[in-house]
């Protein structure tokens, strides 16, 4: 198991446009220092986050991305059952999304979800639900879920299908735009568990900030923190010093700060790197959410 020197969490956004208030980057060092926001007040672009990951993030960082690194596969034996071009694994999926969206600016993924074949599997705005959104094998009326998302639900979380692109809580757009980033990290920064955990160096993992919030004493349905008081209470529950500030704080920054501290607290727990549901096939196709068990 790697010994990390830093721990970072990135609250991600799949929204249209170049810069996003929904992106927040937080980091803390090993030890007892409080987590801190990277570039306070800055409105990040997705391209800037990619550059930070590759060129500015400290070596030896465990970094969590708050998005789904893949799509459901195990339930139907394919990402897109019935489509001859359905990719065989997560890396091929990332490559497909990035290639189809090569003309989309700002690492957007509009071209993929509007593709004639791909759109059949997504629920989109305007009541447009693809005929394959509820593909054979779907375990829930809200659409298809990965094995890790079923594990999240068993913990008390309320995951959404990555094929759902509608609603404030949807993560489908974030996941698809994130896949473009993951494809561009290939050979430069490993993404666990699609890539094996290296003996040293930095690693990307998928995070679900609600898991960190629950570890910080927040109820599953009240994971969002909107004040420094709430955030510092949760940090204290994780054994972390408080961050400076009073009054309100945006929930994106709060999520990133708390999750960075949580990663520092739990990174050496061997069972989180070897969850019961994580088979070699799941690792290569669906991936996993760090902390889901």
PDB file of C-alpha atoms in Angstrom, residues 5-288:
ATOM      1  CA  UNK A   5       2.303  12.611   1.553  1.00  0.00           C
ATOM      2  CA  UNK A   6      -0.774  14.632   0.566  1.00  0.00           C
ATOM      3  CA  UNK A   7      -4.506  14.109   0.243  1.00  0.00           C
ATOM      4  CA  UNK A   8      -6.691  16.069  -2.161  1.00  0.00           C
ATOM      5  CA  UNK A   9     -10.382  16.116  -3.020  1.00  0.00           C
ATOM      6  CA  UNK A  10     -11.973  17.686  -6.078  1.00  0.00           C
ATOM      7  CA  UNK A  11     -15.656  18.539  -6.191  1.00  0.00           C
ATOM      8  CA  UNK A  12     -16.366  18.298  -9.912  1.00  0.00           C
ATOM      9  CA  UNK A  13     -18.876  19.823 -12.326  1.00  0.00           C
ATOM     10  CA  UNK A  14     -20.268  18.651 -15.646  1.00  0.00           C
ATOM     11  CA  UNK A  15     -22.040  21.938 -16.353  1.00  0.00           C
ATOM     12  CA  UNK A  16     -21.768  23.735 -19.689  1.00  0.00           C
ATOM     13  CA  UNK A  17     -19.256  26.530 -20.102  1.00  0.00           C
ATOM     14  CA  UNK A  18     -15.617  27.132 -19.331  1.00  0.00           C
ATOM     15  CA  UNK A  19     -15.452  28.036 -15.616  1.00  0.00           C
ATOM     16  CA  UNK A  20     -17.558  26.562 -12.854  1.00  0.00           C
ATOM     17  CA  UNK A  21     -18.519  27.602  -9.350  1.00  0.00           C
ATOM     18  CA  UNK A  22     -19.201  23.919  -8.717  1.00  0.00           C
ATOM     19  CA  UNK A  23     -15.531  22.922  -8.927  1.00  0.00           C
ATOM     20  CA  UNK A  24     -13.525  23.102  -5.701  1.00  0.00           C
ATOM     21  CA  UNK A  25     -10.072  21.685  -4.987  1.00  0.00           C
ATOM     22  CA  UNK A  26      -8.860  21.063  -1.423  1.00  0.00           C
ATOM     23  CA  UNK A  27      -5.663  19.517  -0.105  1.00  0.00           C
ATOM     24  CA  UNK A  28      -3.980  18.603   3.173  1.00  0.00           C
ATOM     25  CA  UNK A  29      -0.604  17.139   4.029  1.00  0.00           C
ATOM     26  CA  UNK A  30       0.003  14.029   6.065  1.00  0.00           C
ATOM     27  CA  UNK A  31      -0.002  14.933   9.730  1.00  0.00           C
ATOM     28  CA  UNK A  32      -2.261  17.325  11.573  1.00  0.00           C
ATOM     29  CA  UNK A  33      -2.573  20.467   9.475  1.00  0.00           C
ATOM     30  CA  UNK A  34      -6.070  21.606   8.545  1.00  0.00           C
ATOM     31  CA  UNK A  35      -7.128  21.077   4.919  1.00  0.00           C
ATOM     32  CA  UNK A  36      -7.089  24.136   2.693  1.00  0.00           C
ATOM     33  CA  UNK A  37      -8.654  25.273  -0.547  1.00  0.00           C
ATOM     34  CA  UNK A  38      -6.335  25.414  -3.537  1.00  0.00           C
ATOM     35  CA  UNK A  39      -6.581  28.882  -5.149  1.00  0.00           C
ATOM     36  CA  UNK A  40      -9.253  30.374  -2.865  1.00  0.00           C
ATOM     37  CA  UNK A  41     -11.795  32.442  -4.780  1.00  0.00           C
ATOM     38  CA  UNK A  42     -10.692  31.044  -8.130  1.00  0.00           C
ATOM     39  CA  UNK A  43     -13.312  29.746 -10.543  1.00  0.00           C
ATOM     40  CA  UNK A  44     -11.756  26.634 -12.057  1.00  0.00           C
ATOM     41  CA  UNK A  45     -12.093  25.253 -15.556  1.00  0.00           C
ATOM     42  CA  UNK A  46     -11.909  21.520 -16.176  1.00  0.00           C
ATOM     43  CA  UNK A  47      -8.799  22.041 -18.305  1.00  0.00           C
ATOM     44  CA  UNK A  48      -7.123  23.822 -15.379  1.00  0.00           C
ATOM     45  CA  UNK A  49      -7.899  20.926 -13.058  1.00  0.00           C
ATOM     46  CA  UNK A  50      -6.344  18.529 -15.563  1.00  0.00           C
ATOM     47  CA  UNK A  51      -3.221  20.702 -15.695  1.00  0.00           C
ATOM     48  CA  UNK A  52      -3.089  20.842 -11.880  1.00  0.00           C
ATOM     49  CA  UNK A  53      -3.326  17.064 -11.642  1.00  0.00           C
ATOM     50  CA  UNK A  54      -0.524  16.533 -14.131  1.00  0.00           C
ATOM     51  CA  UNK A  55       1.839  19.388 -13.334  1.00  0.00           C
ATOM     52  CA  UNK A  56       1.103  21.087 -10.005  1.00  0.00           C
ATOM     53  CA  UNK A  57      -0.273  18.502  -7.579  1.00  0.00           C
ATOM     54  CA  UNK A  58       2.397  17.356  -5.089  1.00  0.00           C
ATOM     55  CA  UNK A  59       3.991  14.002  -5.811  1.00  0.00           C
ATOM     56  CA  UNK A  60       2.615  11.264  -3.592  1.00  0.00           C
ATOM     57  CA  UNK A  61      -0.927  12.626  -3.456  1.00  0.00           C
ATOM     58  CA  UNK A  62      -4.028  10.490  -3.031  1.00  0.00           C
ATOM     59  CA  UNK A  63      -6.580  12.549  -4.950  1.00  0.00           C
ATOM     60  CA  UNK A  64     -10.301  11.888  -5.066  1.00  0.00           C
ATOM     61  CA  UNK A  65     -12.575  12.985  -7.913  1.00  0.00           C
ATOM     62  CA  UNK A  66     -16.244  13.370  -7.027  1.00  0.00           C
ATOM     63  CA  UNK A  67     -17.685  11.674 -10.101  1.00  0.00           C
ATOM     64  CA  UNK A  68     -18.399   8.230 -11.469  1.00  0.00           C
ATOM     65  CA  UNK A  69     -15.333   6.895 -13.257  1.00  0.00           C
ATOM     66  CA  UNK A  70     -17.406   4.467 -15.323  1.00  0.00           C
ATOM     67  CA  UNK A  71     -20.898   3.292 -16.227  1.00  0.00           C
ATOM     68  CA  UNK A  72     -22.855   0.176 -15.206  1.00  0.00           C
ATOM     69  CA  UNK A  73     -21.610  -2.981 -16.910  1.00  0.00           C
ATOM     70  CA  UNK A  74     -22.134  -6.003 -14.652  1.00  0.00           C
ATOM     71  CA  UNK A  75     -25.941  -5.875 -14.693  1.00  0.00           C
ATOM     72  CA  UNK A  76     -26.198  -6.356 -18.472  1.00  0.00           C
ATOM     73  CA  UNK A  77     -22.742  -7.607 -19.387  1.00  0.00           C
ATOM     74  CA  UNK A  78     -22.089  -4.417 -21.336  1.00  0.00           C
ATOM     75  CA  UNK A  79     -22.126  -0.653 -20.945  1.00  0.00           C
ATOM     76  CA  UNK A  80     -24.523  -0.356 -23.887  1.00  0.00           C
ATOM     77  CA  UNK A  81     -26.250  -3.718 -24.435  1.00  0.00           C
ATOM     78  CA  UNK A  82     -27.333  -4.184 -28.033  1.00  0.00           C
ATOM     79  CA  UNK A  83     -24.862  -1.633 -29.446  1.00  0.00           C
ATOM     80  CA  UNK A  84     -22.125  -3.315 -31.465  1.00  0.00           C
ATOM     81  CA  UNK A  85     -19.651  -0.535 -30.622  1.00  0.00           C
ATOM     82  CA  UNK A  86     -20.098  -0.874 -26.846  1.00  0.00           C
ATOM     83  CA  UNK A  87     -16.597  -0.647 -25.285  1.00  0.00           C
ATOM     84  CA  UNK A  88     -15.105  -3.669 -23.581  1.00  0.00           C
ATOM     85  CA  UNK A  89     -13.769  -1.918 -20.482  1.00  0.00           C
ATOM     86  CA  UNK A  90     -13.505   1.412 -18.672  1.00  0.00           C
ATOM     87  CA  UNK A  91     -10.423   2.650 -20.499  1.00  0.00           C
ATOM     88  CA  UNK A  92     -12.047   1.968 -23.862  1.00  0.00           C
ATOM     89  CA  UNK A  93     -15.134   3.831 -22.620  1.00  0.00           C
ATOM     90  CA  UNK A  94     -13.018   6.855 -21.643  1.00  0.00           C
ATOM     91  CA  UNK A  95     -11.380   6.821 -25.062  1.00  0.00           C
ATOM     92  CA  UNK A  96     -14.756   6.612 -26.828  1.00  0.00           C
ATOM     93  CA  UNK A  97     -16.210   9.540 -24.876  1.00  0.00           C
ATOM     94  CA  UNK A  98     -13.139  11.693 -25.457  1.00  0.00           C
ATOM     95  CA  UNK A  99     -13.003  10.884 -29.166  1.00  0.00           C
ATOM     96  CA  UNK A 100     -16.710  11.519 -29.795  1.00  0.00           C
ATOM     97  CA  UNK A 101     -16.438  14.829 -27.918  1.00  0.00           C
ATOM     98  CA  UNK A 102     -13.167  16.012 -29.479  1.00  0.00           C
ATOM     99  CA  UNK A 103     -14.908  19.103 -30.902  1.00  0.00           C
ATOM    100  CA  UNK A 104     -16.690  19.955 -27.627  1.00  0.00           C
ATOM    101  CA  UNK A 105     -14.878  22.824 -25.869  1.00  0.00           C
ATOM    102  CA  UNK A 106     -13.909  22.875 -22.185  1.00  0.00           C
ATOM    103  CA  UNK A 107     -13.899  19.054 -21.874  1.00  0.00           C
ATOM    104  CA  UNK A 108     -17.672  18.956 -22.258  1.00  0.00           C
ATOM    105  CA  UNK A 109     -19.470  15.755 -23.285  1.00  0.00           C
ATOM    106  CA  UNK A 110     -22.537  17.011 -25.145  1.00  0.00           C
ATOM    107  CA  UNK A 111     -21.665  15.227 -28.379  1.00  0.00           C
ATOM    108  CA  UNK A 112     -21.643  11.871 -26.623  1.00  0.00           C
ATOM    109  CA  UNK A 113     -25.079  12.126 -25.009  1.00  0.00           C
ATOM    110  CA  UNK A 114     -26.534  13.532 -28.242  1.00  0.00           C
ATOM    111  CA  UNK A 115     -25.051  10.729 -30.343  1.00  0.00           C
ATOM    112  CA  UNK A 116     -27.786   8.765 -32.122  1.00  0.00           C
ATOM    113  CA  UNK A 117     -26.853   5.443 -30.533  1.00  0.00           C
ATOM    114  CA  UNK A 118     -25.497   6.590 -27.159  1.00  0.00           C
ATOM    115  CA  UNK A 119     -28.539   8.774 -26.443  1.00  0.00           C
ATOM    116  CA  UNK A 120     -30.741   5.681 -26.325  1.00  0.00           C
ATOM    117  CA  UNK A 121     -29.225   4.782 -22.938  1.00  0.00           C
ATOM    118  CA  UNK A 122     -29.570   8.141 -21.161  1.00  0.00           C
ATOM    119  CA  UNK A 123     -32.337  10.135 -19.506  1.00  0.00           C
ATOM    120  CA  UNK A 124     -31.961  13.678 -20.810  1.00  0.00           C
ATOM    121  CA  UNK A 125     -33.695  17.017 -20.260  1.00  0.00           C
ATOM    122  CA  UNK A 126     -37.063  17.711 -21.808  1.00  0.00           C
ATOM    123  CA  UNK A 127     -38.522  14.341 -20.899  1.00  0.00           C
ATOM    124  CA  UNK A 128     -36.207  12.570 -23.336  1.00  0.00           C
ATOM    125  CA  UNK A 129     -35.679   9.112 -21.902  1.00  0.00           C
ATOM    126  CA  UNK A 130     -33.828   6.741 -24.173  1.00  0.00           C
ATOM    127  CA  UNK A 131     -35.413   3.402 -24.933  1.00  0.00           C
ATOM    128  CA  UNK A 132     -32.483   1.648 -23.244  1.00  0.00           C
ATOM    129  CA  UNK A 133     -32.400   3.749 -20.059  1.00  0.00           C
ATOM    130  CA  UNK A 134     -34.139   0.845 -18.316  1.00  0.00           C
ATOM    131  CA  UNK A 135     -32.095  -1.820 -20.072  1.00  0.00           C
ATOM    132  CA  UNK A 136     -32.639  -5.473 -19.275  1.00  0.00           C
ATOM    133  CA  UNK A 137     -31.044  -6.174 -15.935  1.00  0.00           C
ATOM    134  CA  UNK A 138     -31.708  -2.711 -14.458  1.00  0.00           C
ATOM    135  CA  UNK A 139     -32.145  -3.234 -10.744  1.00  0.00           C
ATOM    136  CA  UNK A 140     -33.980   0.003  -9.979  1.00  0.00           C
ATOM    137  CA  UNK A 141     -36.695   2.152 -11.519  1.00  0.00           C
ATOM    138  CA  UNK A 142     -34.224   5.061 -11.397  1.00  0.00           C
ATOM    139  CA  UNK A 143     -32.063   3.316 -13.963  1.00  0.00           C
ATOM    140  CA  UNK A 144     -28.990   1.126 -13.971  1.00  0.00           C
ATOM    141  CA  UNK A 145     -26.422   1.107 -11.179  1.00  0.00           C
ATOM    142  CA  UNK A 146     -22.856  -0.092 -10.838  1.00  0.00           C
ATOM    143  CA  UNK A 147     -21.981  -2.638  -8.169  1.00  0.00           C
ATOM    144  CA  UNK A 148     -20.228   0.075  -6.162  1.00  0.00           C
ATOM    145  CA  UNK A 149     -23.377   2.213  -6.213  1.00  0.00           C
ATOM    146  CA  UNK A 150     -25.370  -0.686  -4.788  1.00  0.00           C
ATOM    147  CA  UNK A 151     -22.730  -0.853  -2.041  1.00  0.00           C
ATOM    148  CA  UNK A 152     -23.186   2.887  -1.451  1.00  0.00           C
ATOM    149  CA  UNK A 153     -26.937   2.393  -1.089  1.00  0.00           C
ATOM    150  CA  UNK A 154     -26.369  -0.383   1.459  1.00  0.00           C
ATOM    151  CA  UNK A 155     -24.375   2.145   3.529  1.00  0.00           C
ATOM    152  CA  UNK A 156     -27.327   4.554   3.585  1.00  0.00           C
ATOM    153  CA  UNK A 157     -26.293   6.769   0.665  1.00  0.00           C
ATOM    154  CA  UNK A 158     -28.642   7.703  -2.147  1.00  0.00           C
ATOM    155  CA  UNK A 159     -26.705   7.237  -5.394  1.00  0.00           C
ATOM    156  CA  UNK A 160     -28.029   8.205  -8.812  1.00  0.00           C
ATOM    157  CA  UNK A 161     -27.542   6.304 -12.039  1.00  0.00           C
ATOM    158  CA  UNK A 162     -24.738   7.697 -14.191  1.00  0.00           C
ATOM    159  CA  UNK A 163     -27.113   7.305 -17.124  1.00  0.00           C
ATOM    160  CA  UNK A 164     -29.369   9.960 -15.584  1.00  0.00           C
ATOM    161  CA  UNK A 165     -28.586  13.499 -16.770  1.00  0.00           C
ATOM    162  CA  UNK A 166     -31.601  15.219 -15.199  1.00  0.00           C
ATOM    163  CA  UNK A 167     -32.031  16.876 -11.797  1.00  0.00           C
ATOM    164  CA  UNK A 168     -29.905  18.764  -9.312  1.00  0.00           C
ATOM    165  CA  UNK A 169     -28.480  15.574  -7.791  1.00  0.00           C
ATOM    166  CA  UNK A 170     -27.583  13.845 -11.075  1.00  0.00           C
ATOM    167  CA  UNK A 171     -23.946  12.931 -11.592  1.00  0.00           C
ATOM    168  CA  UNK A 172     -24.097  11.715 -15.188  1.00  0.00           C
ATOM    169  CA  UNK A 173     -22.732  14.911 -16.745  1.00  0.00           C
ATOM    170  CA  UNK A 174     -19.940  15.122 -14.187  1.00  0.00           C
ATOM    171  CA  UNK A 175     -19.032  11.513 -14.842  1.00  0.00           C
ATOM    172  CA  UNK A 176     -18.890  11.855 -18.623  1.00  0.00           C
ATOM    173  CA  UNK A 177     -16.828  15.037 -18.564  1.00  0.00           C
ATOM    174  CA  UNK A 178     -14.605  13.396 -15.963  1.00  0.00           C
ATOM    175  CA  UNK A 179     -14.011  10.456 -18.298  1.00  0.00           C
ATOM    176  CA  UNK A 180     -12.394  12.856 -20.772  1.00  0.00           C
ATOM    177  CA  UNK A 181      -9.971  13.870 -18.022  1.00  0.00           C
ATOM    178  CA  UNK A 182      -9.323  10.256 -17.031  1.00  0.00           C
ATOM    179  CA  UNK A 183      -8.493   9.345 -20.625  1.00  0.00           C
ATOM    180  CA  UNK A 184      -5.918  12.151 -20.737  1.00  0.00           C
ATOM    181  CA  UNK A 185      -4.285  10.896 -17.533  1.00  0.00           C
ATOM    182  CA  UNK A 186      -3.471   7.548 -19.163  1.00  0.00           C
ATOM    183  CA  UNK A 187       0.137   6.539 -18.601  1.00  0.00           C
ATOM    184  CA  UNK A 188       0.749   9.603 -16.429  1.00  0.00           C
ATOM    185  CA  UNK A 189      -1.396   9.138 -13.318  1.00  0.00           C
ATOM    186  CA  UNK A 190      -2.963   5.810 -12.273  1.00  0.00           C
ATOM    187  CA  UNK A 191      -6.689   5.606 -11.646  1.00  0.00           C
ATOM    188  CA  UNK A 192      -7.574   2.982  -9.030  1.00  0.00           C
ATOM    189  CA  UNK A 193      -8.890   0.291  -9.391  1.00  0.00           C
ATOM    190  CA  UNK A 194      -8.833   0.393 -13.190  1.00  0.00           C
ATOM    191  CA  UNK A 195      -5.080   0.707 -12.754  1.00  0.00           C
ATOM    192  CA  UNK A 196      -3.366  -1.248  -9.948  1.00  0.00           C
ATOM    193  CA  UNK A 197      -2.339   0.639  -6.836  1.00  0.00           C
ATOM    194  CA  UNK A 198       1.344   1.557  -7.327  1.00  0.00           C
ATOM    195  CA  UNK A 199       3.984   1.112  -4.665  1.00  0.00           C
ATOM    196  CA  UNK A 200       4.617   4.859  -4.633  1.00  0.00           C
ATOM    197  CA  UNK A 201       3.509   8.093  -6.247  1.00  0.00           C
ATOM    198  CA  UNK A 202       0.146   9.755  -6.752  1.00  0.00           C
ATOM    199  CA  UNK A 203      -3.138   7.926  -7.358  1.00  0.00           C
ATOM    200  CA  UNK A 204      -6.606   9.027  -8.473  1.00  0.00           C
ATOM    201  CA  UNK A 205      -9.666   7.468  -6.865  1.00  0.00           C
ATOM    202  CA  UNK A 206     -13.377   8.041  -7.251  1.00  0.00           C
ATOM    203  CA  UNK A 207     -14.997   9.613  -4.197  1.00  0.00           C
ATOM    204  CA  UNK A 208     -18.556  10.185  -3.081  1.00  0.00           C
ATOM    205  CA  UNK A 209     -18.473  13.104  -0.678  1.00  0.00           C
ATOM    206  CA  UNK A 210     -21.522  11.825   1.208  1.00  0.00           C
ATOM    207  CA  UNK A 211     -19.393   8.923   2.492  1.00  0.00           C
ATOM    208  CA  UNK A 212     -16.895  11.372   3.984  1.00  0.00           C
ATOM    209  CA  UNK A 213     -19.733  13.450   5.441  1.00  0.00           C
ATOM    210  CA  UNK A 214     -21.256  10.389   7.103  1.00  0.00           C
ATOM    211  CA  UNK A 215     -17.865   9.557   8.613  1.00  0.00           C
ATOM    212  CA  UNK A 216     -17.870  13.118   9.945  1.00  0.00           C
ATOM    213  CA  UNK A 217     -21.154  12.548  11.747  1.00  0.00           C
ATOM    214  CA  UNK A 218     -23.537  13.917   9.112  1.00  0.00           C
ATOM    215  CA  UNK A 219     -26.802  12.071   8.459  1.00  0.00           C
ATOM    216  CA  UNK A 220     -27.090  10.463   4.993  1.00  0.00           C
ATOM    217  CA  UNK A 221     -29.874  12.844   3.983  1.00  0.00           C
ATOM    218  CA  UNK A 222     -28.096  15.900   5.414  1.00  0.00           C
ATOM    219  CA  UNK A 223     -24.579  15.491   4.089  1.00  0.00           C
ATOM    220  CA  UNK A 224     -24.260  19.038   2.717  1.00  0.00           C
ATOM    221  CA  UNK A 225     -22.616  21.635   4.950  1.00  0.00           C
ATOM    222  CA  UNK A 226     -23.342  25.338   4.425  1.00  0.00           C
ATOM    223  CA  UNK A 227     -21.495  26.950   7.323  1.00  0.00           C
ATOM    224  CA  UNK A 228     -18.001  26.876   8.761  1.00  0.00           C
ATOM    225  CA  UNK A 229     -19.522  25.713  12.054  1.00  0.00           C
ATOM    226  CA  UNK A 230     -21.029  22.623  10.409  1.00  0.00           C
ATOM    227  CA  UNK A 231     -17.833  21.921   8.480  1.00  0.00           C
ATOM    228  CA  UNK A 232     -15.601  22.249  11.544  1.00  0.00           C
ATOM    229  CA  UNK A 233     -17.872  19.993  13.590  1.00  0.00           C
ATOM    230  CA  UNK A 234     -17.468  17.318  10.912  1.00  0.00           C
ATOM    231  CA  UNK A 235     -13.712  17.888  10.700  1.00  0.00           C
ATOM    232  CA  UNK A 236     -13.445  17.498  14.463  1.00  0.00           C
ATOM    233  CA  UNK A 237     -15.241  14.156  14.219  1.00  0.00           C
ATOM    234  CA  UNK A 238     -12.506  13.059  11.805  1.00  0.00           C
ATOM    235  CA  UNK A 239      -9.760  14.245  14.142  1.00  0.00           C
ATOM    236  CA  UNK A 240      -8.817  17.175  11.933  1.00  0.00           C
ATOM    237  CA  UNK A 241      -8.089  20.739  13.052  1.00  0.00           C
ATOM    238  CA  UNK A 242     -10.690  23.318  11.984  1.00  0.00           C
ATOM    239  CA  UNK A 243     -10.410  25.574   8.958  1.00  0.00           C
ATOM    240  CA  UNK A 244     -10.426  29.330   9.466  1.00  0.00           C
ATOM    241  CA  UNK A 245     -13.647  31.210   8.815  1.00  0.00           C
ATOM    242  CA  UNK A 246     -17.084  31.993  10.162  1.00  0.00           C
ATOM    243  CA  UNK A 247     -20.543  32.216   8.700  1.00  0.00           C
ATOM    244  CA  UNK A 248     -21.611  30.565   5.452  1.00  0.00           C
ATOM    245  CA  UNK A 249     -19.447  28.490   3.131  1.00  0.00           C
ATOM    246  CA  UNK A 250     -20.417  27.074  -0.258  1.00  0.00           C
ATOM    247  CA  UNK A 251     -21.130  23.371  -0.139  1.00  0.00           C
ATOM    248  CA  UNK A 252     -18.618  22.586  -2.907  1.00  0.00           C
ATOM    249  CA  UNK A 253     -15.714  23.946  -0.866  1.00  0.00           C
ATOM    250  CA  UNK A 254     -17.043  22.291   2.284  1.00  0.00           C
ATOM    251  CA  UNK A 255     -17.327  18.912   0.545  1.00  0.00           C
ATOM    252  CA  UNK A 256     -13.778  19.159  -0.829  1.00  0.00           C
ATOM    253  CA  UNK A 257     -12.251  20.251   2.483  1.00  0.00           C
ATOM    254  CA  UNK A 258     -13.957  17.538   4.503  1.00  0.00           C
ATOM    255  CA  UNK A 259     -13.224  14.796   1.975  1.00  0.00           C
ATOM    256  CA  UNK A 260      -9.523  15.693   1.803  1.00  0.00           C
ATOM    257  CA  UNK A 261      -9.331  15.293   5.592  1.00  0.00           C
ATOM    258  CA  UNK A 262     -11.301  12.037   5.393  1.00  0.00           C
ATOM    259  CA  UNK A 263      -8.934  10.604   2.784  1.00  0.00           C
ATOM    260  CA  UNK A 264      -6.025  11.372   5.102  1.00  0.00           C
ATOM    261  CA  UNK A 265      -7.750   9.569   7.967  1.00  0.00           C
ATOM    262  CA  UNK A 266      -8.714   6.391   6.085  1.00  0.00           C
ATOM    263  CA  UNK A 267      -6.086   5.987   3.344  1.00  0.00           C
ATOM    264  CA  UNK A 268      -4.182   3.262   5.205  1.00  0.00           C
ATOM    265  CA  UNK A 269      -7.233   1.114   5.931  1.00  0.00           C
ATOM    266  CA  UNK A 270      -6.460  -2.001   3.904  1.00  0.00           C
ATOM    267  CA  UNK A 271     -10.096  -3.106   3.691  1.00  0.00           C
ATOM    268  CA  UNK A 272     -11.045   0.023   1.746  1.00  0.00           C
ATOM    269  CA  UNK A 273      -8.617  -0.993  -0.986  1.00  0.00           C
ATOM    270  CA  UNK A 274     -10.055  -4.525  -1.026  1.00  0.00           C
ATOM    271  CA  UNK A 275     -13.876  -4.231  -0.728  1.00  0.00           C
ATOM    272  CA  UNK A 276     -15.801  -7.484  -0.919  1.00  0.00           C
ATOM    273  CA  UNK A 277     -17.630  -6.626  -4.143  1.00  0.00           C
ATOM    274  CA  UNK A 278     -14.548  -5.573  -6.103  1.00  0.00           C
ATOM    275  CA  UNK A 279     -13.615  -8.379  -8.479  1.00  0.00           C
ATOM    276  CA  UNK A 280     -10.954  -8.072 -11.174  1.00  0.00           C
ATOM    277  CA  UNK A 281     -13.682  -7.773 -13.833  1.00  0.00           C
ATOM    278  CA  UNK A 282     -15.499  -5.049 -11.903  1.00  0.00           C
ATOM    279  CA  UNK A 283     -12.206  -3.192 -11.476  1.00  0.00           C
ATOM    280  CA  UNK A 284     -11.590  -3.142 -15.224  1.00  0.00           C
ATOM    281  CA  UNK A 285     -15.136  -2.306 -16.309  1.00  0.00           C
ATOM    282  CA  UNK A 286     -17.064  -0.404 -13.623  1.00  0.00           C
ATOM    283  CA  UNK A 287     -14.344   0.726 -11.262  1.00  0.00           C
ATOM    284  CA  UNK A 288     -15.167   1.458  -7.631  1.00  0.00           C
TER     285      UNK A 288
END
